[in-house]
mmCIF file of C-alpha atoms and ligand atoms in Angstrom:
data_model
loop_
_atom_site.group_PDB
_atom_site.id
_atom_site.type_symbol
_atom_site.label_atom_id
_atom_site.label_comp_id
_atom_site.label_asym_id
_atom_site.label_seq_id
_atom_site.Cartn_x
_atom_site.Cartn_y
_atom_site.Cartn_z
ATOM 1 C CA MET A 1 -22.434 1.688 -34.200
ATOM 2 C CA VAL A 2 -23.695 3.400 -31.131
ATOM 3 C CA ARG A 3 -20.682 4.368 -28.790
ATOM 4 C CA GLY A 4 -21.082 4.562 -25.141
ATOM 5 C CA ARG A 5 -20.244 8.015 -23.769
ATOM 6 C CA SER A 6 -16.652 7.933 -22.565
ATOM 7 C CA PRO A 7 -15.839 10.955 -20.396
ATOM 8 C CA LEU A 8 -12.066 10.358 -20.502
ATOM 9 C CA PRO A 9 -9.593 9.326 -23.135
ATOM 10 C CA PRO A 10 -8.715 5.764 -22.638
ATOM 11 C CA SER A 11 -5.047 6.410 -21.792
ATOM 12 C CA ARG A 12 -5.712 8.386 -18.649
ATOM 13 C CA GLN A 13 -4.607 6.407 -15.591
ATOM 14 C CA ILE A 14 -6.308 5.641 -12.377
ATOM 15 C CA VAL A 15 -3.610 6.034 -9.867
ATOM 16 C CA THR A 16 -3.777 4.223 -6.562
ATOM 17 C CA LEU A 17 -1.505 4.853 -3.578
ATOM 18 C CA ALA A 18 -0.945 1.627 -1.834
ATOM 19 C CA GLY A 19 0.574 -0.206 1.064
ATOM 20 C CA GLY A 20 0.276 -3.882 1.411
ATOM 21 C CA VAL A 21 -2.617 -6.248 2.118
ATOM 22 C CA GLY A 22 -5.557 -3.784 2.285
ATOM 23 C CA ALA A 23 -4.435 -2.011 -0.746
ATOM 24 C CA ALA A 24 -3.904 -5.196 -2.764
ATOM 25 C CA LYS A 25 -7.462 -6.302 -1.953
ATOM 26 C CA PHE A 26 -8.877 -3.088 -3.272
ATOM 27 C CA ILE A 27 -6.734 -3.117 -6.332
ATOM 28 C CA ARG A 28 -7.953 -6.612 -7.016
ATOM 29 C CA GLY A 29 -11.487 -5.111 -7.231
ATOM 30 C CA LEU A 30 -10.319 -2.113 -9.116
ATOM 31 C CA VAL A 31 -8.976 -4.106 -12.074
ATOM 32 C CA ARG A 32 -12.351 -5.773 -12.349
ATOM 33 C CA ARG A 33 -13.858 -2.420 -13.124
ATOM 34 C CA ILE A 34 -11.066 -0.730 -15.122
ATOM 35 C CA ALA A 35 -8.844 -2.230 -17.658
ATOM 36 C CA PRO A 36 -5.712 -3.316 -15.842
ATOM 37 C CA HIS A 37 -3.484 -1.236 -18.323
ATOM 38 C CA ARG A 38 -5.330 1.858 -17.105
ATOM 39 C CA VAL A 39 -4.190 1.213 -13.487
ATOM 40 C CA THR A 40 -0.963 2.620 -11.991
ATOM 41 C CA VAL A 41 -0.146 1.627 -8.459
ATOM 42 C CA VAL A 42 2.397 3.721 -6.449
ATOM 43 C CA VAL A 43 3.625 1.483 -3.643
ATOM 44 C CA ASN A 44 5.149 2.171 -0.311
ATOM 45 C CA THR A 45 8.849 1.033 0.025
ATOM 46 C CA GLY A 46 9.370 2.066 3.717
ATOM 47 C CA ASP A 47 8.757 -1.454 4.864
ATOM 48 C CA ASP A 48 11.615 -2.841 2.682
ATOM 49 C CA GLU A 49 14.143 -4.890 4.596
ATOM 50 C CA THR A 50 17.294 -6.968 3.886
ATOM 51 C CA PHE A 51 17.071 -10.680 4.731
ATOM 52 C CA TYR A 52 19.968 -13.030 4.155
ATOM 53 C CA GLY A 53 21.583 -10.289 2.086
ATOM 54 C CA LEU A 54 18.622 -10.084 -0.168
ATOM 55 C CA HIS A 55 16.549 -6.884 -0.921
ATOM 56 C CA VAL A 56 12.828 -7.770 0.131
ATOM 57 C CA SER A 57 10.080 -5.203 -0.872
ATOM 58 C CA PRO A 58 7.026 -6.746 0.874
ATOM 59 C CA ASP A 59 4.500 -4.165 -0.281
ATOM 60 C CA LEU A 60 5.786 -4.203 -3.928
ATOM 61 C CA ASP A 61 5.500 -8.032 -3.934
ATOM 62 C CA THR A 62 2.083 -8.103 -2.307
ATOM 63 C CA VAL A 63 0.675 -5.736 -4.928
ATOM 64 C CA THR A 64 2.585 -7.452 -7.810
ATOM 65 C CA TYR A 65 1.556 -11.125 -6.762
ATOM 66 C CA THR A 66 -2.098 -9.943 -6.286
ATOM 67 C CA LEU A 67 -2.248 -8.389 -9.780
ATOM 68 C CA ALA A 68 -0.589 -11.606 -11.112
ATOM 69 C CA ASN A 69 -3.151 -13.876 -9.362
ATOM 70 C CA LEU A 70 -0.149 -15.515 -7.581
ATOM 71 C CA VAL A 71 -0.833 -14.231 -3.975
ATOM 72 C CA ASN A 72 -1.708 -16.434 -1.067
ATOM 73 C CA ARG A 73 -5.120 -15.063 -0.642
ATOM 74 C CA ARG A 74 -5.816 -16.360 2.862
ATOM 75 C CA GLN A 75 -2.797 -14.428 4.355
ATOM 76 C CA GLY A 76 -2.929 -11.649 1.731
ATOM 77 C CA TRP A 77 0.858 -11.721 1.140
ATOM 78 C CA GLY A 78 3.447 -14.211 -0.126
ATOM 79 C CA ARG A 79 2.892 -16.761 -2.927
ATOM 80 C CA VAL A 80 0.169 -19.323 -3.212
ATOM 81 C CA ASP A 81 1.483 -22.972 -3.364
ATOM 82 C CA GLU A 82 4.320 -21.893 -1.397
ATOM 83 C CA SER A 83 7.045 -24.271 0.311
ATOM 84 C CA PHE A 84 9.629 -23.234 2.825
ATOM 85 C CA THR A 85 12.610 -25.590 2.197
ATOM 86 C CA THR A 86 15.165 -22.730 1.703
ATOM 87 C CA LEU A 87 14.038 -21.048 4.901
ATOM 88 C CA GLY A 88 14.445 -24.238 6.766
ATOM 89 C CA GLU A 89 18.016 -24.931 5.513
ATOM 90 C CA LEU A 90 18.941 -21.382 6.161
ATOM 91 C CA ALA A 91 17.791 -21.893 9.818
ATOM 92 C CA ARG A 92 20.771 -24.267 10.252
ATOM 93 C CA PHE A 93 23.190 -21.217 9.659
ATOM 94 C CA TYR A 94 21.100 -18.381 10.850
ATOM 95 C CA GLY A 95 18.799 -19.843 13.716
ATOM 96 C CA LYS A 96 15.111 -19.878 13.822
ATOM 97 C CA PRO A 97 13.724 -17.392 11.278
ATOM 98 C CA TRP A 98 10.949 -14.751 12.255
ATOM 99 C CA PHE A 99 10.133 -13.611 8.653
ATOM 100 C CA ALA A 100 8.564 -16.273 6.469
ATOM 101 C CA LEU A 101 10.134 -16.194 2.945
ATOM 102 C CA GLY A 102 8.945 -19.045 0.797
ATOM 103 C CA ASP A 103 10.854 -20.719 -2.054
ATOM 104 C CA ARG A 104 8.958 -19.143 -4.787
ATOM 105 C CA ASP A 105 9.219 -15.773 -3.079
ATOM 106 C CA PHE A 106 13.002 -16.184 -2.800
ATOM 107 C CA ALA A 107 13.226 -16.291 -6.510
ATOM 108 C CA THR A 108 11.863 -12.656 -6.614
ATOM 109 C CA HIS A 109 14.244 -11.352 -3.975
ATOM 110 C CA LEU A 110 17.168 -13.130 -5.596
ATOM 111 C CA TYR A 111 16.398 -11.472 -9.071
ATOM 112 C CA ARG A 112 15.792 -8.158 -7.536
ATOM 113 C CA THR A 113 18.972 -8.090 -5.544
ATOM 114 C CA ASP A 114 21.004 -9.300 -8.488
ATOM 115 C CA ARG A 115 19.644 -6.584 -10.751
ATOM 116 C CA LEU A 116 20.161 -3.918 -8.154
ATOM 117 C CA ARG A 117 23.742 -5.007 -7.758
ATOM 118 C CA MET A 118 24.153 -4.729 -11.512
ATOM 119 C CA GLY A 119 23.228 -1.148 -11.100
ATOM 120 C CA ALA A 120 19.546 -1.257 -12.120
ATOM 121 C CA ARG A 121 17.045 1.045 -10.399
ATOM 122 C CA LEU A 122 14.309 -0.467 -8.088
ATOM 123 C CA SER A 123 11.714 0.835 -10.489
ATOM 124 C CA GLU A 124 13.200 -0.875 -13.358
ATOM 125 C CA VAL A 125 13.443 -4.109 -11.503
ATOM 126 C CA THR A 126 9.915 -3.742 -10.290
ATOM 127 C CA ASN A 127 8.688 -3.408 -13.787
ATOM 128 C CA GLU A 128 10.681 -6.299 -15.058
ATOM 129 C CA ILE A 129 9.174 -8.491 -12.236
ATOM 130 C CA ALA A 130 5.674 -7.319 -12.984
ATOM 131 C CA ARG A 131 6.057 -8.037 -16.678
ATOM 132 C CA ALA A 132 7.566 -11.439 -16.010
ATOM 133 C CA LEU A 133 4.687 -12.384 -13.896
ATOM 134 C CA GLY A 134 2.225 -11.202 -16.480
ATOM 135 C CA VAL A 135 0.918 -8.026 -14.870
ATOM 136 C CA LYS A 136 -0.686 -5.591 -17.148
ATOM 137 C CA SER A 137 -0.962 -2.556 -14.789
ATOM 138 C CA GLN A 138 2.037 -0.255 -14.013
ATOM 139 C CA VAL A 139 3.550 -0.871 -10.488
ATOM 140 C CA LEU A 140 5.763 1.868 -9.368
ATOM 141 C CA PRO A 141 7.871 2.024 -6.133
ATOM 142 C CA MET A 142 7.301 5.425 -4.631
ATOM 143 C CA SER A 143 11.068 6.088 -4.961
ATOM 144 C CA ASP A 144 14.361 4.587 -6.180
ATOM 145 C CA ASP A 145 15.874 5.997 -3.028
ATOM 146 C CA PRO A 146 16.002 4.454 0.456
ATOM 147 C CA LEU A 147 13.490 5.581 2.948
ATOM 148 C CA ARG A 148 13.058 3.420 6.017
ATOM 149 C CA THR A 149 10.129 3.409 8.385
ATOM 150 C CA PHE A 150 10.935 2.946 12.198
ATOM 151 C CA VAL A 151 8.438 2.663 14.957
ATOM 152 C CA LYS A 152 9.221 3.661 18.453
ATOM 153 C CA ILE A 153 7.155 1.865 21.161
ATOM 154 C CA ARG A 154 7.297 2.596 24.829
ATOM 155 C CA GLY A 155 10.204 1.064 26.576
ATOM 156 C CA SER A 156 12.165 0.086 23.406
ATOM 157 C CA ARG A 157 14.442 1.734 20.825
ATOM 158 C CA ALA A 158 12.971 2.629 17.475
ATOM 159 C CA LEU A 159 12.539 -0.623 15.548
ATOM 160 C CA PRO A 160 12.691 -1.056 11.745
ATOM 161 C CA PHE A 161 9.132 -1.698 10.476
ATOM 162 C CA GLN A 162 9.278 -5.495 9.875
ATOM 163 C CA GLU A 163 10.933 -5.967 13.384
ATOM 164 C CA TYR A 164 8.096 -4.001 15.015
ATOM 165 C CA PHE A 165 5.309 -5.513 12.836
ATOM 166 C CA VAL A 166 6.289 -9.182 12.361
ATOM 167 C CA ARG A 167 8.904 -9.973 15.048
ATOM 168 C CA GLY A 168 7.146 -7.917 17.593
ATOM 169 C CA ARG A 169 3.594 -8.728 16.336
ATOM 170 C CA ALA A 170 2.958 -4.864 16.419
ATOM 171 C CA ARG A 171 2.626 -4.997 20.259
ATOM 172 C CA GLY A 172 3.302 -2.025 22.442
ATOM 173 C CA ALA A 173 2.196 1.526 22.687
ATOM 174 C CA VAL A 174 3.336 3.481 19.681
ATOM 175 C CA GLU A 175 5.075 6.787 20.643
ATOM 176 C CA ARG A 176 6.557 7.856 17.347
ATOM 177 C CA ILE A 177 6.995 6.846 13.732
ATOM 178 C CA GLU A 178 10.119 7.864 11.988
ATOM 179 C CA LEU A 179 10.515 7.949 8.244
ATOM 180 C CA ARG A 180 14.239 7.874 7.918
ATOM 181 C CA GLY A 181 15.574 9.199 4.673
ATOM 182 C CA ALA A 182 12.274 10.989 3.839
ATOM 183 C CA ARG A 183 14.015 14.326 3.229
ATOM 184 C CA ARG A 184 16.670 12.970 0.998
ATOM 185 C CA ALA A 185 14.512 10.434 -0.961
ATOM 186 C CA ARG A 186 13.127 11.848 -4.240
ATOM 187 C CA ALA A 187 9.688 10.762 -5.484
ATOM 188 C CA LEU A 188 10.085 8.693 -8.592
ATOM 189 C CA PRO A 189 9.622 11.096 -11.543
ATOM 190 C CA ALA A 190 7.165 8.639 -13.039
ATOM 191 C CA VAL A 191 5.159 8.855 -9.819
ATOM 192 C CA LEU A 192 4.830 12.613 -9.988
ATOM 193 C CA HIS A 193 3.953 12.484 -13.811
ATOM 194 C CA ALA A 194 1.325 9.783 -13.055
ATOM 195 C CA LEU A 195 -0.261 11.974 -10.359
ATOM 196 C CA ARG A 196 -0.119 15.071 -12.530
ATOM 197 C CA THR A 197 -1.782 13.410 -15.455
ATOM 198 C CA ALA A 198 -4.262 10.954 -13.708
ATOM 199 C CA ALA A 199 -7.772 10.801 -14.401
ATOM 200 C CA ALA A 200 -8.230 10.128 -10.683
ATOM 201 C CA THR A 201 -6.143 9.215 -7.737
ATOM 202 C CA ILE A 202 -7.343 6.796 -4.944
ATOM 203 C CA LEU A 203 -5.704 6.517 -1.573
ATOM 204 C CA ALA A 204 -6.375 2.721 -0.771
ATOM 205 C CA PRO A 205 -7.545 1.767 2.725
ATOM 206 C CA SER A 206 -4.035 1.481 3.898
ATOM 207 C CA ASN A 207 -2.345 2.575 7.251
ATOM 208 C CA PRO A 208 -2.046 6.294 6.919
ATOM 209 C CA PHE A 209 1.169 6.560 8.890
ATOM 210 C CA VAL A 210 3.316 3.704 7.790
ATOM 211 C CA SER A 211 1.769 2.697 4.407
ATOM 212 C CA LEU A 212 0.705 5.942 2.714
ATOM 213 C CA GLY A 213 2.663 8.180 5.166
ATOM 214 C CA PRO A 214 6.001 7.526 3.427
ATOM 215 C CA ILE A 215 4.511 8.107 -0.031
ATOM 216 C CA LEU A 216 3.025 11.346 0.957
ATOM 217 C CA ALA A 217 6.159 12.419 2.901
ATOM 218 C CA LEU A 218 8.101 12.644 -0.477
ATOM 219 C CA ALA A 219 8.660 16.088 -1.726
ATOM 220 C CA GLY A 220 6.237 16.957 -4.500
ATOM 221 C CA VAL A 221 3.597 14.323 -3.807
ATOM 222 C CA ARG A 222 1.145 16.272 -1.614
ATOM 223 C CA GLU A 223 1.900 19.460 -3.695
ATOM 224 C CA THR A 224 0.932 17.543 -6.812
ATOM 225 C CA LEU A 225 -2.404 16.116 -5.337
ATOM 226 C CA ALA A 226 -3.505 19.339 -3.634
ATOM 227 C CA PRO A 227 -4.568 21.461 -6.595
ATOM 228 C CA SER A 228 -6.718 18.583 -7.970
ATOM 229 C CA ARG A 229 -8.154 17.191 -4.866
ATOM 230 C CA ARG A 230 -11.662 16.934 -6.148
ATOM 231 C CA ARG A 231 -10.238 14.048 -8.278
ATOM 232 C CA VAL A 232 -8.697 12.443 -5.284
ATOM 233 C CA ALA A 233 -10.477 9.830 -3.077
ATOM 234 C CA ALA A 234 -9.426 8.023 0.081
ATOM 235 C CA ILE A 235 -11.007 5.036 1.697
ATOM 236 C CA SER A 236 -10.952 4.856 5.430
ATOM 237 C CA PRO A 237 -8.931 1.943 6.875
ATOM 238 C CA ILE A 238 -10.849 2.504 10.170
ATOM 239 C CA VAL A 239 -14.155 0.767 10.357
ATOM 240 C CA GLY A 240 -16.207 0.644 13.394
ATOM 241 C CA GLY A 241 -13.438 1.832 15.674
ATOM 242 C CA ARG A 242 -10.709 -0.579 14.480
ATOM 243 C CA THR A 243 -8.722 -1.598 11.563
ATOM 244 C CA ILE A 244 -9.562 -4.701 9.490
ATOM 245 C CA LYS A 245 -5.885 -5.661 9.554
ATOM 246 C CA GLY A 246 -2.706 -3.948 10.837
ATOM 247 C CA PRO A 247 -1.920 -1.465 13.606
ATOM 248 C CA ALA A 248 -3.513 1.726 12.308
ATOM 249 C CA ASP A 249 -5.936 1.844 15.227
ATOM 250 C CA ARG A 250 -3.131 1.389 17.769
ATOM 251 C CA MET A 251 -1.036 4.074 16.013
ATOM 252 C CA LEU A 252 -3.853 6.526 16.014
ATOM 253 C CA ARG A 253 -4.383 6.051 19.752
ATOM 254 C CA GLY A 254 -0.782 5.972 20.512
ATOM 255 C CA LEU A 255 -0.245 9.211 18.618
ATOM 256 C CA GLY A 256 -3.157 10.830 20.633
ATOM 257 C CA MET A 257 -5.870 10.752 18.032
ATOM 258 C CA ALA A 258 -9.365 9.271 18.216
ATOM 259 C CA VAL A 259 -9.729 5.900 16.424
ATOM 260 C CA SER A 260 -12.181 7.138 13.780
ATOM 261 C CA PRO A 261 -12.322 7.803 10.020
ATOM 262 C CA LEU A 262 -12.547 11.456 10.877
ATOM 263 C CA SER A 263 -8.986 11.417 12.332
ATOM 264 C CA VAL A 264 -7.865 9.771 9.003
ATOM 265 C CA ALA A 265 -9.787 12.305 7.028
ATOM 266 C CA ARG A 266 -8.023 15.157 8.802
ATOM 267 C CA LEU A 267 -4.707 13.808 7.853
ATOM 268 C CA TYR A 268 -5.788 14.027 4.205
ATOM 269 C CA ARG A 269 -7.733 17.176 4.205
ATOM 270 C CA ASP A 270 -5.398 19.256 1.907
ATOM 271 C CA ILE A 271 -5.207 16.472 -0.695
ATOM 272 C CA VAL A 272 -8.415 14.542 -0.687
ATOM 273 C CA GLY A 273 -11.788 15.733 -2.027
ATOM 274 C CA VAL A 274 -13.871 12.376 -1.606
ATOM 275 C CA PHE A 275 -13.641 10.434 1.588
ATOM 276 C CA VAL A 276 -15.223 7.005 1.719
ATOM 277 C CA VAL A 277 -16.397 5.488 5.070
ATOM 278 C CA ASP A 278 -18.131 2.264 5.941
ATOM 279 C CA GLU A 279 -21.889 2.144 6.556
ATOM 280 C CA ILE A 280 -21.183 1.443 10.227
ATOM 281 C CA ASP A 281 -19.499 4.924 10.471
ATOM 282 C CA ARG A 282 -22.312 6.788 8.646
ATOM 283 C CA ARG A 283 -22.508 9.155 11.637
ATOM 284 C CA TYR A 284 -19.009 10.724 10.635
ATOM 285 C CA ALA A 285 -20.273 11.748 7.273
ATOM 286 C CA GLY A 286 -21.444 15.305 8.405
ATOM 287 C CA LEU A 287 -18.197 16.017 10.265
ATOM 288 C CA ILE A 288 -16.190 14.867 7.251
ATOM 289 C CA GLU A 289 -18.066 17.126 4.830
ATOM 290 C CA LYS A 290 -17.245 20.058 7.285
ATOM 291 C CA LEU A 291 -13.598 19.398 6.094
ATOM 292 C CA GLU A 292 -14.800 20.298 2.618
ATOM 293 C CA MET A 293 -14.658 16.657 1.511
ATOM 294 C CA GLU A 294 -17.476 14.823 -0.271
ATOM 295 C CA ALA A 295 -18.340 11.929 2.273
ATOM 296 C CA VAL A 296 -19.447 8.691 0.648
ATOM 297 C CA VAL A 297 -20.958 5.903 2.723
ATOM 298 C CA THR A 298 -20.842 2.306 1.494
ATOM 299 C CA ASP A 299 -19.873 -1.196 2.442
ATOM 300 C CA THR A 300 -16.077 -1.115 2.543
ATOM 301 C CA ILE A 301 -15.452 -4.644 3.886
ATOM 302 C CA MET A 302 -13.856 -6.602 1.077
ATOM 303 C CA THR A 303 -14.295 -10.162 1.960
ATOM 304 C CA THR A 304 -14.572 -11.247 -1.662
ATOM 305 C CA PRO A 305 -13.101 -9.984 -4.938
ATOM 306 C CA SER A 306 -16.659 -9.019 -6.017
ATOM 307 C CA LYS A 307 -17.152 -6.996 -2.878
ATOM 308 C CA ALA A 308 -13.806 -5.287 -3.712
ATOM 309 C CA ALA A 309 -15.104 -4.501 -7.177
ATOM 310 C CA ARG A 310 -18.320 -3.076 -5.933
ATOM 311 C CA LEU A 311 -16.247 -0.705 -3.565
ATOM 312 C CA ALA A 312 -14.016 0.241 -6.491
ATOM 313 C CA GLU A 313 -17.196 0.938 -8.611
ATOM 314 C CA VAL A 314 -18.631 3.248 -5.859
ATOM 315 C CA VAL A 315 -15.380 5.182 -5.541
ATOM 316 C CA LEU A 316 -14.922 5.671 -9.370
ATOM 317 C CA ARG A 317 -18.497 6.776 -9.619
ATOM 318 C CA ALA A 318 -17.944 9.318 -6.884
ATOM 319 C CA LEU A 319 -14.785 10.532 -8.873
ATOM 320 C CA GLU A 320 -16.961 10.696 -12.016
ATOM 321 C CA VAL A 321 -14.816 8.253 -13.832
HETATM 322 N N1 FO1 B 1 3.823 -10.757 7.416
HETATM 323 C C1 FO1 B 1 3.853 -11.437 8.590
HETATM 324 O O1 FO1 B 1 2.944 -11.195 9.368
HETATM 325 N N2 FO1 B 1 4.801 -12.542 8.864
HETATM 326 C C2 FO1 B 1 5.629 -12.848 8.012
HETATM 327 O O2 FO1 B 1 6.406 -13.828 8.192
HETATM 328 C C3 FO1 B 1 5.736 -12.119 6.714
HETATM 329 C C4 FO1 B 1 6.587 -12.509 5.670
HETATM 330 C C5 FO1 B 1 6.606 -11.850 4.461
HETATM 331 C C6 FO1 B 1 7.488 -12.330 3.398
HETATM 332 C C7 FO1 B 1 7.290 -11.623 2.291
HETATM 333 C C8 FO1 B 1 6.400 -10.540 2.051
HETATM 334 O O3 FO1 B 1 6.443 -9.902 0.921
HETATM 335 C C9 FO1 B 1 5.595 -10.110 3.039
HETATM 336 C C10 FO1 B 1 5.641 -10.753 4.224
HETATM 337 N N3 FO1 B 1 4.741 -10.461 5.361
HETATM 338 C C11 FO1 B 1 4.746 -11.173 6.494
HETATM 339 C C12 FO1 B 1 3.875 -9.285 5.093
HETATM 340 C C13 FO1 B 1 4.531 -7.875 5.430
HETATM 341 O O4 FO1 B 1 5.264 -7.949 6.617
HETATM 342 C C14 FO1 B 1 3.471 -6.851 5.633
HETATM 343 O O5 FO1 B 1 2.262 -7.223 5.005
HETATM 344 C C15 FO1 B 1 3.830 -5.540 5.069
HETATM 345 O O6 FO1 B 1 5.218 -5.001 5.186
HETATM 346 C C16 FO1 B 1 2.953 -4.364 5.629
HETATM 347 O O7 FO1 B 1 2.258 -3.908 4.532
#
């Protein structure tokens, strides 16, 4: 039997650092190119919020539902075939809701909250939910400790992320992003272990401030990535001067940076060796290489799962996986 050359032992993981919708799209492509059990996803929990007394982890759920093939693909979050009877009934008591929690989704939040009240860690519960939904990849919250992202916009107090993003529709000039609890929160030991032993790490095309920022703010994460940055790739969430989804472009502008892939590359220069930009941004490749990164130019728009898989393939090839 002729064996294909396998440069890596099969157990070595491909680790992806992820926020919500953009990351999930990429991961859907990644698991078409790499066996799902070789994929570890480290997920932002800075967006977590309490609704109706329940612990809601939107990014964990977006990634888990996507990997379970249960996500509402049109909106990128929440469950497919969803109904909103419970939310409608809750409106009688709480008034008109601004955060759309569906009936199927409620079951996840009820289970998570129940288990946390019993004393289970968020990482344990996340694993239980992923297994129950048939997910083969490892889904890890960045931390078991609370870290909450707040966004300060001009003329307002700092708002918890979901209030800024969903209730406020991400409007207003961003003045500051606060990662409350970042100094106290510890990265999950399993996250640091996964980063240390990974075949390669990929920073998904997520918001660098509010999605990947909280993960990278945890002590030990940047320090673990830096020595092996040649095996770390990032995909630009900025394409043609704007984001595909979300407020990263407004945040860059508000924080005094140009809205370009180069600004994002600069944020990652100590930890990333391969930076992937869209063809429309080819002109930045030379400037990115001056940051001692390899610039990879490809189509990064993931309108279909097969386009996401093609992007994953390009990234894996650049990382020599
Ligand atoms: N995003 C919205 O724009 N509106 C919503 O009502 C909303 C509800 C929601 C419920 C559960 C969940 O897991 C995600 C939900 N999201 C909603 C998405 C979420 O706000 C963002 O995608 C992330 O927090 C940013 O990554």
